[in-house]
Short mmCIF file of C-alpha atoms and ligand atoms in Angstrom, two decimals:
data_model
loop_
_atom_site.label_atom_id
_atom_site.label_comp_id
_atom_site.label_asym_id
_atom_site.label_seq_id
_atom_site.Cartn_x
_atom_site.Cartn_y
_atom_site.Cartn_z
CA MET A 1 -14.65 -136.77 -50.93
CA GLU A 2 -12.84 -140.06 -51.29
CA VAL A 3 -12.61 -142.10 -48.09
CA VAL A 4 -9.92 -144.77 -48.27
CA ILE A 5 -9.99 -147.35 -45.49
CA VAL A 6 -6.76 -149.30 -45.13
CA ALA A 7 -5.45 -151.96 -42.75
CA ASP A 8 -3.01 -149.87 -40.76
CA ALA A 9 -0.96 -146.69 -40.43
CA GLU A 10 1.78 -148.04 -42.72
CA ALA A 11 -0.71 -148.47 -45.55
CA ALA A 12 -2.19 -145.02 -44.89
CA GLY A 13 1.25 -143.42 -45.01
CA ALA A 14 2.05 -145.24 -48.24
CA ILE A 15 -1.04 -143.84 -49.95
CA ALA A 16 -0.44 -140.28 -48.76
CA ALA A 17 3.22 -140.47 -49.77
CA GLY A 18 2.20 -141.84 -53.16
CA ILE A 19 0.02 -138.76 -53.71
CA VAL A 20 2.94 -136.43 -52.96
CA GLU A 21 5.31 -138.57 -55.02
CA ARG A 22 3.01 -138.33 -58.03
CA LEU A 23 2.67 -134.56 -57.55
CA LEU A 24 6.46 -134.15 -57.52
CA GLY A 25 6.64 -136.19 -60.72
CA THR A 26 4.01 -134.20 -62.58
CA LYS A 27 4.83 -130.78 -61.15
CA PRO A 28 8.38 -130.54 -59.80
CA ALA A 29 7.92 -126.89 -58.76
CA CYS A 30 4.94 -127.75 -56.58
CA VAL A 31 3.86 -126.44 -53.19
CA ILE A 32 3.36 -129.12 -50.53
CA GLY A 33 1.39 -128.25 -47.42
CA VAL A 34 3.05 -130.07 -44.55
CA ALA A 35 1.29 -131.08 -41.33
CA THR A 36 2.80 -131.98 -37.99
CA GLY A 37 1.71 -134.35 -35.23
CA SER A 38 2.19 -138.10 -35.36
CA SER A 39 -0.25 -138.75 -38.23
CA PRO A 40 2.01 -137.75 -41.17
CA VAL A 41 5.24 -139.27 -39.79
CA ILE A 42 5.01 -142.47 -41.84
CA THR A 43 4.17 -140.41 -44.93
CA TYR A 44 7.39 -138.42 -44.46
CA ARG A 45 9.39 -141.60 -43.91
CA ARG A 46 8.04 -143.03 -47.17
CA LEU A 47 8.89 -139.80 -49.00
CA VAL A 48 12.44 -139.92 -47.66
CA GLU A 49 12.68 -143.53 -48.90
CA ALA A 50 11.40 -142.50 -52.33
CA PHE A 51 13.99 -139.72 -52.45
CA CYS A 52 16.81 -142.07 -51.37
CA ALA A 53 15.71 -144.55 -54.05
CA GLY A 54 16.04 -141.78 -56.63
CA ARG A 55 12.36 -141.72 -57.52
CA ILE A 56 11.71 -138.11 -56.52
CA THR A 57 13.44 -134.79 -56.08
CA PHE A 58 12.22 -131.90 -53.95
CA ALA A 59 14.74 -129.48 -55.49
CA GLY A 60 12.09 -127.31 -57.14
CA ALA A 61 9.37 -127.73 -54.53
CA HIS A 62 8.27 -125.54 -51.64
CA ALA A 63 6.89 -126.71 -48.30
CA VAL A 64 4.48 -124.60 -46.29
CA LEU A 65 3.57 -125.31 -42.69
CA LEU A 66 0.00 -125.42 -41.52
CA ASP A 67 0.62 -124.03 -38.08
CA GLU A 68 3.17 -123.18 -35.39
CA TYR A 69 3.22 -122.66 -31.64
CA VAL A 70 3.55 -119.12 -30.32
CA GLY A 71 5.95 -118.44 -27.45
CA LEU A 72 8.46 -121.25 -27.85
CA PRO A 73 12.10 -120.31 -28.47
CA ALA A 74 13.20 -120.81 -32.09
CA ASP A 75 15.36 -123.80 -31.15
CA HIS A 76 12.69 -125.52 -29.03
CA PRO A 77 12.34 -129.20 -30.00
CA GLN A 78 8.57 -128.83 -30.33
CA ARG A 79 8.66 -125.97 -32.80
CA TYR A 80 6.80 -127.30 -35.82
CA ARG A 81 9.38 -125.92 -38.23
CA ARG A 82 11.97 -128.03 -36.44
CA PHE A 83 9.69 -131.08 -36.56
CA VAL A 84 9.30 -130.76 -40.34
CA HIS A 85 13.05 -130.35 -40.72
CA GLU A 86 13.77 -133.43 -38.65
CA GLN A 87 11.12 -135.62 -40.24
CA LEU A 88 11.60 -134.58 -43.86
CA VAL A 89 13.70 -131.61 -44.92
CA GLU A 90 17.07 -132.78 -43.51
CA HIS A 91 16.78 -136.06 -45.39
CA VAL A 92 15.87 -134.79 -48.84
CA ASP A 93 17.02 -132.10 -51.30
CA LEU A 94 14.33 -129.56 -50.45
CA PRO A 95 16.16 -126.23 -50.17
CA VAL A 96 15.90 -124.90 -46.60
CA GLU A 97 14.85 -121.49 -47.93
CA HIS A 98 11.87 -123.22 -49.58
CA VAL A 99 10.37 -124.15 -46.19
CA HIS A 100 7.88 -121.58 -44.98
CA ALA A 101 6.00 -121.07 -41.72
CA PRO A 102 4.02 -118.25 -40.17
CA ASP A 103 6.38 -115.83 -38.40
CA VAL A 104 5.54 -116.43 -34.76
CA ASP A 105 8.57 -114.55 -33.46
CA THR A 106 7.32 -111.11 -34.42
CA GLN A 107 5.40 -108.73 -32.15
CA ASP A 108 2.74 -108.15 -34.80
CA LEU A 109 1.12 -111.54 -35.27
CA ALA A 110 -1.84 -110.11 -37.18
CA GLU A 111 0.56 -108.72 -39.77
CA ALA A 112 2.47 -112.03 -39.80
CA GLY A 113 -0.79 -113.77 -40.66
CA ARG A 114 -1.40 -111.40 -43.57
CA ARG A 115 2.18 -111.88 -44.78
CA TYR A 116 1.79 -115.66 -44.69
CA GLU A 117 -1.40 -115.45 -46.73
CA ALA A 118 0.41 -113.21 -49.26
CA LEU A 119 3.27 -115.69 -49.44
CA LEU A 120 0.91 -118.59 -50.18
CA THR A 121 -0.60 -116.53 -52.99
CA GLU A 122 2.86 -115.61 -54.35
CA LEU A 123 3.82 -119.28 -54.40
CA GLY A 124 0.75 -119.97 -56.53
CA GLY A 125 -1.24 -121.75 -53.83
CA VAL A 126 -0.83 -125.14 -52.21
CA ASP A 127 -1.04 -128.18 -54.51
CA VAL A 128 -1.41 -130.94 -51.92
CA GLN A 129 -2.16 -130.15 -48.29
CA LEU A 130 -1.44 -132.96 -45.84
CA LEU A 131 -3.65 -132.86 -42.77
CA GLY A 132 -4.15 -134.65 -39.49
CA ILE A 133 -7.20 -134.25 -37.28
CA GLY A 134 -7.40 -133.37 -33.61
CA SER A 135 -9.54 -135.35 -31.19
CA ASP A 136 -11.82 -132.29 -31.03
CA GLY A 137 -12.08 -132.13 -34.83
CA HIS A 138 -9.45 -129.45 -35.38
CA VAL A 139 -7.46 -129.17 -38.59
CA GLY A 140 -4.25 -127.21 -38.44
CA PHE A 141 -4.93 -125.58 -35.09
CA ASN A 142 -8.42 -124.38 -36.00
CA GLU A 143 -10.24 -125.25 -32.84
CA PRO A 144 -14.02 -125.72 -32.59
CA GLY A 145 -15.71 -122.38 -33.19
CA SER A 146 -13.18 -121.30 -35.80
CA SER A 147 -14.73 -119.24 -38.54
CA LEU A 148 -15.34 -121.33 -41.62
CA ARG A 149 -13.85 -118.47 -43.64
CA SER A 150 -10.86 -117.85 -41.38
CA ARG A 151 -7.38 -116.98 -42.62
CA THR A 152 -3.97 -117.37 -40.97
CA ARG A 153 -4.18 -115.90 -37.49
CA ILE A 154 -3.50 -116.48 -33.81
CA LYS A 155 -5.68 -119.02 -31.99
CA THR A 156 -6.00 -120.16 -28.40
CA LEU A 157 -5.74 -123.92 -27.91
CA THR A 158 -8.53 -125.79 -26.15
CA ALA A 159 -7.78 -127.62 -22.92
CA ALA A 160 -8.37 -130.89 -24.82
CA THR A 161 -5.73 -130.10 -27.45
CA ARG A 162 -3.23 -128.96 -24.84
CA ALA A 163 -3.80 -132.22 -22.94
CA ASP A 164 -3.42 -134.25 -26.19
CA ASN A 165 -0.16 -132.51 -27.03
CA ALA A 166 1.26 -132.60 -23.48
CA ARG A 167 2.92 -135.93 -24.36
CA PHE A 168 5.43 -133.98 -26.45
CA PHE A 169 6.31 -131.59 -23.60
CA ALA A 170 7.75 -131.94 -20.10
CA ASN A 171 4.30 -131.36 -18.60
CA LEU A 172 0.93 -129.79 -19.35
CA ASP A 173 2.03 -126.32 -18.20
CA ALA A 174 4.80 -126.34 -20.80
CA VAL A 175 2.30 -126.62 -23.68
CA PRO A 176 1.79 -123.19 -25.26
CA ARG A 177 -1.68 -121.65 -25.09
CA HIS A 178 -1.38 -119.80 -28.37
CA VAL A 179 -0.60 -120.79 -31.92
CA MET A 180 -0.64 -119.36 -35.42
CA THR A 181 -2.54 -121.48 -37.91
CA GLN A 182 -3.66 -121.33 -41.48
CA GLY A 183 -7.38 -120.60 -41.37
CA LEU A 184 -10.13 -122.89 -42.58
CA ALA A 185 -10.54 -120.82 -45.76
CA THR A 186 -6.76 -120.92 -46.27
CA ILE A 187 -6.74 -124.71 -45.99
CA GLY A 188 -9.76 -124.88 -48.28
CA ASP A 189 -7.83 -123.00 -50.99
CA ALA A 190 -5.36 -125.88 -51.41
CA ARG A 191 -6.06 -127.84 -54.58
CA HIS A 192 -6.04 -131.28 -52.94
CA LEU A 193 -6.58 -132.05 -49.26
CA VAL A 194 -5.18 -135.32 -47.92
CA LEU A 195 -6.21 -136.14 -44.37
CA ILE A 196 -4.51 -139.02 -42.56
CA ALA A 197 -5.95 -140.46 -39.35
CA CYS A 198 -5.31 -143.74 -37.57
CA GLY A 199 -6.38 -145.31 -34.30
CA VAL A 200 -9.68 -145.58 -32.47
CA GLY A 201 -9.21 -142.17 -30.86
CA LYS A 202 -9.73 -140.62 -34.28
CA ALA A 203 -13.02 -142.45 -34.91
CA PRO A 204 -15.32 -139.76 -33.38
CA PRO A 205 -13.70 -136.75 -35.11
CA ILE A 206 -13.50 -138.63 -38.43
CA ALA A 207 -17.19 -139.57 -38.22
CA ALA A 208 -18.07 -135.96 -37.42
CA ALA A 209 -15.86 -134.53 -40.16
CA VAL A 210 -16.89 -136.93 -42.92
CA GLU A 211 -20.55 -137.63 -42.12
CA GLY A 212 -21.63 -135.03 -39.60
CA PRO A 213 -23.03 -131.57 -40.32
CA LEU A 214 -20.87 -128.82 -41.77
CA THR A 215 -20.22 -126.82 -38.63
CA ALA A 216 -17.59 -124.70 -36.94
CA SER A 217 -18.01 -127.06 -33.99
CA CYS A 218 -16.12 -129.63 -36.07
CA PRO A 219 -13.63 -127.56 -38.08
CA ALA A 220 -12.56 -130.60 -40.14
CA SER A 221 -16.10 -130.74 -41.54
CA ILE A 222 -14.92 -128.07 -44.04
CA LEU A 223 -13.57 -131.03 -46.00
CA GLN A 224 -17.16 -131.48 -47.18
CA LEU A 225 -16.98 -128.16 -49.04
CA HIS A 226 -13.87 -129.09 -51.00
CA PRO A 227 -13.96 -130.62 -54.50
CA HIS A 228 -10.86 -132.80 -54.04
CA VAL A 229 -10.38 -134.52 -50.71
CA THR A 230 -8.76 -137.86 -49.89
CA VAL A 231 -9.34 -139.14 -46.36
CA VAL A 232 -6.95 -142.01 -45.63
CA ILE A 233 -7.81 -143.88 -42.45
CA ASP A 234 -7.22 -147.23 -40.84
CA GLU A 235 -9.97 -149.61 -39.75
CA ALA A 236 -9.99 -148.24 -36.20
CA ALA A 237 -10.40 -144.62 -37.30
CA ALA A 238 -13.16 -145.76 -39.69
CA SER A 239 -15.10 -147.54 -36.95
CA GLY A 240 -17.58 -144.70 -36.40
CA LEU A 241 -18.53 -144.29 -40.08
CA THR A 242 -22.07 -145.18 -41.15
CA HIS A 243 -21.19 -145.61 -44.83
CA ALA A 244 -17.92 -147.52 -44.42
CA ALA A 245 -19.15 -150.38 -46.62
CA TYR A 246 -19.83 -147.96 -49.45
CA TYR A 247 -16.39 -146.35 -49.15
CA ARG A 248 -14.77 -149.80 -49.25
CA GLU A 249 -16.80 -150.83 -52.29
CA THR A 250 -15.98 -147.59 -54.08
CA HIS A 251 -12.28 -147.99 -53.43
CA ALA A 252 -12.26 -151.67 -54.42
CA GLY A 253 -13.87 -150.75 -57.73
CA LYS A 254 -11.77 -147.65 -58.37
CA PRO A 255 -10.97 -147.48 -62.10
CA SER A 256 -7.31 -148.18 -62.74
CA TRP A 257 -6.87 -144.89 -64.63
CA GLN A 258 -8.21 -142.82 -61.73
CA HIS A 259 -5.66 -141.29 -59.42
CA TYR A 260 -6.29 -140.10 -55.90
C1 GLP B 1 -1.89 -131.20 -33.66
C2 GLP B 1 -1.60 -130.42 -34.94
C3 GLP B 1 -2.47 -130.88 -36.06
C4 GLP B 1 -2.55 -132.38 -36.00
C5 GLP B 1 -3.33 -132.81 -34.81
C6 GLP B 1 -3.33 -134.31 -34.58
O1 GLP B 1 -2.12 -130.45 -32.55
N1 GLP B 1 -1.67 -128.99 -34.87
O2 GLP B 1 -1.98 -130.42 -37.30
O3 GLP B 1 -3.19 -132.88 -37.13
O4 GLP B 1 -3.00 -132.07 -33.68
O5 GLP B 1 -2.12 -134.76 -34.09
P1 GLP B 1 -1.68 -136.27 -34.14
O6 GLP B 1 -1.45 -136.57 -35.58
O7 GLP B 1 -0.42 -136.35 -33.35
O8 GLP B 1 -2.79 -137.07 -33.58
#
């Protein structure tokens, strides 16, 4: 796991966007795992800038969502598919039919989960998976207690996550209780995991995920099982890390030929 501590959210977004930009350059027909929430917003903005500057094209790429709320109408502003469209897809040349999300509008959500897993396999797997982290350590919407080998399925949100996300809704009651999310094993199948976290509120879950025990109580601790992880965090999010000095030293001495 590579932990990259940067000054602020702008710098974090630049690094994450640079990883996706490089992927698009080396593998134009790549599969990008897209996250929602506020953490990846700067990353998307940087990618849009790179596209507008003519440095990248998304024409051959696919985007796959990590998760989606269950029970919101398809045109609801908080649908994650809509979020990804507004933040990224509408501003670049990624074909709309290349944007994929679990089908939360069907009656058979278990079957929708299986179909999403099959789709990810058909696409050849996810090349780079962008991730945020919840204050309770969730990735995607895998709440504490999620099976470490879980696949795409329905989950019930914790009260903490619903309270965190209430800022995007009219009130707490409007926040859905159920979601569909890629499982922890699904996320772990991506070839490169890139987790972005900024602000002091992310310090406890980052410390637990990076340096705590591997446990379903902190779903993001599955990062420790993965051979290629980049955790990009600002100083505030790094403030709970015991080995921060080592991560800084490692990054400062990173060989020039070594990519993220
Ligand atoms: C949300 C999303 C996650 C996201 C996390 C953190 O509920 N399902 O994918 O990473 O919570 O959100 P934010 O980046 O806004 O702090």
